[in-house]
Amino acid sequence: MPYVITTTNTLYGDDPAAEFEHGVAPVQTRRAFATLDDARDAIVGVLDDQSWPFTGGTREYDPNAFGIACAQAAGADDGDTVGPLPDGTTITVSEVRWTDLTGGHIAIGEGDPDAIVAAYNEAHRVYDDGQAGVAGL
């Protein structure tokens, strides 16, 4: 079964009042993966991109915060959430059906899983200018 990870970044960390005050809705991105292991690997990639809290005046990562998040990612399964991360991001894992990725246009057993995942991800891509991916999928 394929999986989708939904990454939600509130832009204002854990302060929903600031988010409301600035009128900015959370930014969500979705990426599909053919396997749970692939989804977990992608979550670890997001963790690597974070600015983790530093320990006691040194310029080293806080091993506790990073380690806890990595443990969450390693054991993530359908319905689990990793985070919130230092910037307020949360990542949710969802098991989906292949037809969920194709909009119901491909029957079970049809189509190349890698091509289906690639098409879904391109359609749900968010570009640097905030615009969504290609239409029509």
PDB file of C-alpha atoms in Angstrom:
ATOM      1  CA  MET A   1       0.000   0.000   0.000  1.00  0.00           C
ATOM      2  CA  PRO A   2       1.195   3.524  -0.724  1.00  0.00           C
ATOM      3  CA  TYR A   3       1.573   6.250   1.882  1.00  0.00           C
ATOM      4  CA  VAL A   4       1.218  10.024   1.857  1.00  0.00           C
ATOM      5  CA  ILE A   5       3.028  12.296   4.263  1.00  0.00           C
ATOM      6  CA  THR A   6       1.399  15.641   4.964  1.00  0.00           C
ATOM      7  CA  THR A   7       3.787  18.307   6.183  1.00  0.00           C
ATOM      8  CA  THR A   8       2.128  21.247   7.927  1.00  0.00           C
ATOM      9  CA  ASN A   9       4.123  24.368   8.688  1.00  0.00           C
ATOM     10  CA  THR A  10       2.303  26.983  10.720  1.00  0.00           C
ATOM     11  CA  LEU A  11       4.907  29.669   9.935  1.00  0.00           C
ATOM     12  CA  TYR A  12       4.568  30.886  13.523  1.00  0.00           C
ATOM     13  CA  GLY A  13       5.637  27.788  15.419  1.00  0.00           C
ATOM     14  CA  ASP A  14       3.352  26.814  18.263  1.00  0.00           C
ATOM     15  CA  ASP A  15       1.656  30.218  18.546  1.00  0.00           C
ATOM     16  CA  PRO A  16      -1.814  29.962  16.947  1.00  0.00           C
ATOM     17  CA  ALA A  17      -2.650  33.486  18.176  1.00  0.00           C
ATOM     18  CA  ALA A  18       0.206  34.938  16.108  1.00  0.00           C
ATOM     19  CA  GLU A  19      -0.973  32.939  13.127  1.00  0.00           C
ATOM     20  CA  PHE A  20      -4.515  34.299  13.538  1.00  0.00           C
ATOM     21  CA  GLU A  21      -3.227  37.840  14.078  1.00  0.00           C
ATOM     22  CA  HIS A  22      -1.183  37.754  10.861  1.00  0.00           C
ATOM     23  CA  GLY A  23      -3.968  36.072   8.874  1.00  0.00           C
ATOM     24  CA  VAL A  24      -1.712  33.385   7.462  1.00  0.00           C
ATOM     25  CA  ALA A  25      -3.065  29.865   7.185  1.00  0.00           C
ATOM     26  CA  PRO A  26      -0.797  26.877   7.722  1.00  0.00           C
ATOM     27  CA  VAL A  27       1.076  25.677   4.648  1.00  0.00           C
ATOM     28  CA  GLN A  28       0.511  22.010   3.845  1.00  0.00           C
ATOM     29  CA  THR A  29       2.343  19.854   1.360  1.00  0.00           C
ATOM     30  CA  ARG A  30       1.622  16.232   0.480  1.00  0.00           C
ATOM     31  CA  ARG A  31       4.017  13.679  -0.952  1.00  0.00           C
ATOM     32  CA  ALA A  32       3.252  10.105  -1.892  1.00  0.00           C
ATOM     33  CA  PHE A  33       5.522   7.097  -1.436  1.00  0.00           C
ATOM     34  CA  ALA A  34       5.166   3.528  -2.646  1.00  0.00           C
ATOM     35  CA  THR A  35       6.180   2.045   0.723  1.00  0.00           C
ATOM     36  CA  LEU A  36       6.163   2.960   4.396  1.00  0.00           C
ATOM     37  CA  ASP A  37       9.961   2.698   4.492  1.00  0.00           C
ATOM     38  CA  ASP A  38      10.221   5.300   1.707  1.00  0.00           C
ATOM     39  CA  ALA A  39       7.873   7.608   3.648  1.00  0.00           C
ATOM     40  CA  ARG A  40       9.934   7.184   6.830  1.00  0.00           C
ATOM     41  CA  ASP A  41      13.144   7.987   4.927  1.00  0.00           C
ATOM     42  CA  ALA A  42      11.559  11.179   3.604  1.00  0.00           C
ATOM     43  CA  ILE A  43      10.564  12.219   7.124  1.00  0.00           C
ATOM     44  CA  VAL A  44      14.170  11.809   8.270  1.00  0.00           C
ATOM     45  CA  GLY A  45      15.153  14.077   5.361  1.00  0.00           C
ATOM     46  CA  VAL A  46      12.799  16.761   6.694  1.00  0.00           C
ATOM     47  CA  LEU A  47      14.338  16.336  10.154  1.00  0.00           C
ATOM     48  CA  ASP A  48      17.819  16.847   8.724  1.00  0.00           C
ATOM     49  CA  ASP A  49      16.698  20.182   7.222  1.00  0.00           C
ATOM     50  CA  GLN A  50      15.545  21.605  10.571  1.00  0.00           C
ATOM     51  CA  SER A  51      17.420  24.069  12.769  1.00  0.00           C
ATOM     52  CA  TRP A  52      17.514  22.122  16.014  1.00  0.00           C
ATOM     53  CA  PRO A  53      17.906  23.795  19.410  1.00  0.00           C
ATOM     54  CA  PHE A  54      21.452  24.120  20.603  1.00  0.00           C
ATOM     55  CA  THR A  55      22.640  22.759  23.932  1.00  0.00           C
ATOM     56  CA  GLY A  56      23.868  25.065  26.706  1.00  0.00           C
ATOM     57  CA  GLY A  57      25.626  27.793  24.731  1.00  0.00           C
ATOM     58  CA  THR A  58      27.447  25.390  22.406  1.00  0.00           C
ATOM     59  CA  ARG A  59      26.863  25.176  18.677  1.00  0.00           C
ATOM     60  CA  GLU A  60      25.863  21.516  18.768  1.00  0.00           C
ATOM     61  CA  TYR A  61      22.469  19.948  18.233  1.00  0.00           C
ATOM     62  CA  ASP A  62      20.421  19.054  21.271  1.00  0.00           C
ATOM     63  CA  PRO A  63      20.632  15.256  20.983  1.00  0.00           C
ATOM     64  CA  ASN A  64      17.432  14.773  22.947  1.00  0.00           C
ATOM     65  CA  ALA A  65      15.174  16.800  20.629  1.00  0.00           C
ATOM     66  CA  PHE A  66      16.710  15.419  17.450  1.00  0.00           C
ATOM     67  CA  GLY A  67      16.802  11.867  18.817  1.00  0.00           C
ATOM     68  CA  ILE A  68      13.154  11.929  19.868  1.00  0.00           C
ATOM     69  CA  ALA A  69      12.069  13.163  16.441  1.00  0.00           C
ATOM     70  CA  CYS A  70      14.192  10.504  14.694  1.00  0.00           C
ATOM     71  CA  ALA A  71      12.655   7.813  16.895  1.00  0.00           C
ATOM     72  CA  GLN A  72       9.182   9.091  15.978  1.00  0.00           C
ATOM     73  CA  ALA A  73      10.103   8.977  12.279  1.00  0.00           C
ATOM     74  CA  ALA A  74      11.558   5.464  12.501  1.00  0.00           C
ATOM     75  CA  GLY A  75       8.354   4.119  14.035  1.00  0.00           C
ATOM     76  CA  ALA A  76       5.872   6.249  12.110  1.00  0.00           C
ATOM     77  CA  ASP A  77       2.839   4.373  10.840  1.00  0.00           C
ATOM     78  CA  ASP A  78      -0.605   5.177   9.468  1.00  0.00           C
ATOM     79  CA  GLY A  79      -2.140   8.027  11.462  1.00  0.00           C
ATOM     80  CA  ASP A  80       1.039   8.919  13.370  1.00  0.00           C
ATOM     81  CA  THR A  81       2.399  12.464  13.616  1.00  0.00           C
ATOM     82  CA  VAL A  82       6.047  13.448  13.951  1.00  0.00           C
ATOM     83  CA  GLY A  83       6.628  16.772  15.656  1.00  0.00           C
ATOM     84  CA  PRO A  84       6.143  19.527  16.266  1.00  0.00           C
ATOM     85  CA  LEU A  85       9.640  20.262  14.997  1.00  0.00           C
ATOM     86  CA  PRO A  86      11.630  23.346  16.064  1.00  0.00           C
ATOM     87  CA  ASP A  87       9.929  25.549  13.458  1.00  0.00           C
ATOM     88  CA  GLY A  88       6.446  24.251  14.363  1.00  0.00           C
ATOM     89  CA  THR A  89       6.227  21.809  11.465  1.00  0.00           C
ATOM     90  CA  THR A  90       4.296  18.573  11.947  1.00  0.00           C
ATOM     91  CA  ILE A  91       4.365  15.560   9.637  1.00  0.00           C
ATOM     92  CA  THR A  92       1.448  13.135   9.453  1.00  0.00           C
ATOM     93  CA  VAL A  93       1.631   9.685   7.849  1.00  0.00           C
ATOM     94  CA  SER A  94      -1.435   8.270   6.065  1.00  0.00           C
ATOM     95  CA  GLU A  95      -1.866   4.933   4.353  1.00  0.00           C
ATOM     96  CA  VAL A  96      -3.860   5.434   1.138  1.00  0.00           C
ATOM     97  CA  ARG A  97      -5.140   3.341  -1.761  1.00  0.00           C
ATOM     98  CA  TRP A  98      -3.583   3.525  -5.205  1.00  0.00           C
ATOM     99  CA  THR A  99      -6.874   4.882  -6.516  1.00  0.00           C
ATOM    100  CA  ASP A 100      -6.588   7.747  -3.995  1.00  0.00           C
ATOM    101  CA  LEU A 101      -3.378   8.772  -5.747  1.00  0.00           C
ATOM    102  CA  THR A 102      -4.908   8.597  -9.224  1.00  0.00           C
ATOM    103  CA  GLY A 103      -8.275  10.155  -8.498  1.00  0.00           C
ATOM    104  CA  GLY A 104      -9.894   6.767  -9.140  1.00  0.00           C
ATOM    105  CA  HIS A 105      -8.716   6.668 -12.754  1.00  0.00           C
ATOM    106  CA  ILE A 106      -6.600   3.520 -12.507  1.00  0.00           C
ATOM    107  CA  ALA A 107      -7.921   0.153 -11.407  1.00  0.00           C
ATOM    108  CA  ILE A 108      -6.052  -1.983  -8.903  1.00  0.00           C
ATOM    109  CA  GLY A 109      -3.166  -3.775 -10.585  1.00  0.00           C
ATOM    110  CA  GLU A 110      -2.926  -1.295 -13.453  1.00  0.00           C
ATOM    111  CA  GLY A 111      -0.178   1.224 -13.900  1.00  0.00           C
ATOM    112  CA  ASP A 112       3.390   1.490 -12.731  1.00  0.00           C
ATOM    113  CA  PRO A 113       3.557   2.338  -8.987  1.00  0.00           C
ATOM    114  CA  ASP A 114       6.606   4.573  -9.475  1.00  0.00           C
ATOM    115  CA  ALA A 115       4.853   6.489 -12.260  1.00  0.00           C
ATOM    116  CA  ILE A 116       1.699   6.885 -10.149  1.00  0.00           C
ATOM    117  CA  VAL A 117       3.712   8.234  -7.203  1.00  0.00           C
ATOM    118  CA  ALA A 118       5.677  10.590  -9.474  1.00  0.00           C
ATOM    119  CA  ALA A 119       2.502  11.934 -11.109  1.00  0.00           C
ATOM    120  CA  TYR A 120       0.815  12.475  -7.732  1.00  0.00           C
ATOM    121  CA  ASN A 121       3.857  14.278  -6.362  1.00  0.00           C
ATOM    122  CA  GLU A 122       4.129  16.536  -9.411  1.00  0.00           C
ATOM    123  CA  ALA A 123       0.430  17.397  -9.184  1.00  0.00           C
ATOM    124  CA  HIS A 124       0.816  18.265  -5.495  1.00  0.00           C
ATOM    125  CA  ARG A 125       4.115  20.069  -5.790  1.00  0.00           C
ATOM    126  CA  VAL A 126       4.320  23.535  -4.280  1.00  0.00           C
ATOM    127  CA  TYR A 127       6.692  25.837  -6.102  1.00  0.00           C
ATOM    128  CA  ASP A 128       8.844  28.561  -4.539  1.00  0.00           C
ATOM    129  CA  ASP A 129       6.216  31.150  -5.484  1.00  0.00           C
ATOM    130  CA  GLY A 130       3.555  29.252  -3.493  1.00  0.00           C
ATOM    131  CA  GLN A 131       1.657  28.091  -6.583  1.00  0.00           C
ATOM    132  CA  ALA A 132       0.379  24.529  -6.759  1.00  0.00           C
ATOM    133  CA  GLY A 133       1.589  21.923  -9.255  1.00  0.00           C
ATOM    134  CA  VAL A 134       0.101  20.936 -12.568  1.00  0.00           C
ATOM    135  CA  ALA A 135      -3.653  20.768 -12.918  1.00  0.00           C
ATOM    136  CA  GLY A 136      -5.690  17.902 -14.244  1.00  0.00           C
ATOM    137  CA  LEU A 137      -4.590  14.914 -12.228  1.00  0.00           C
TER     138      LEU A 137
END
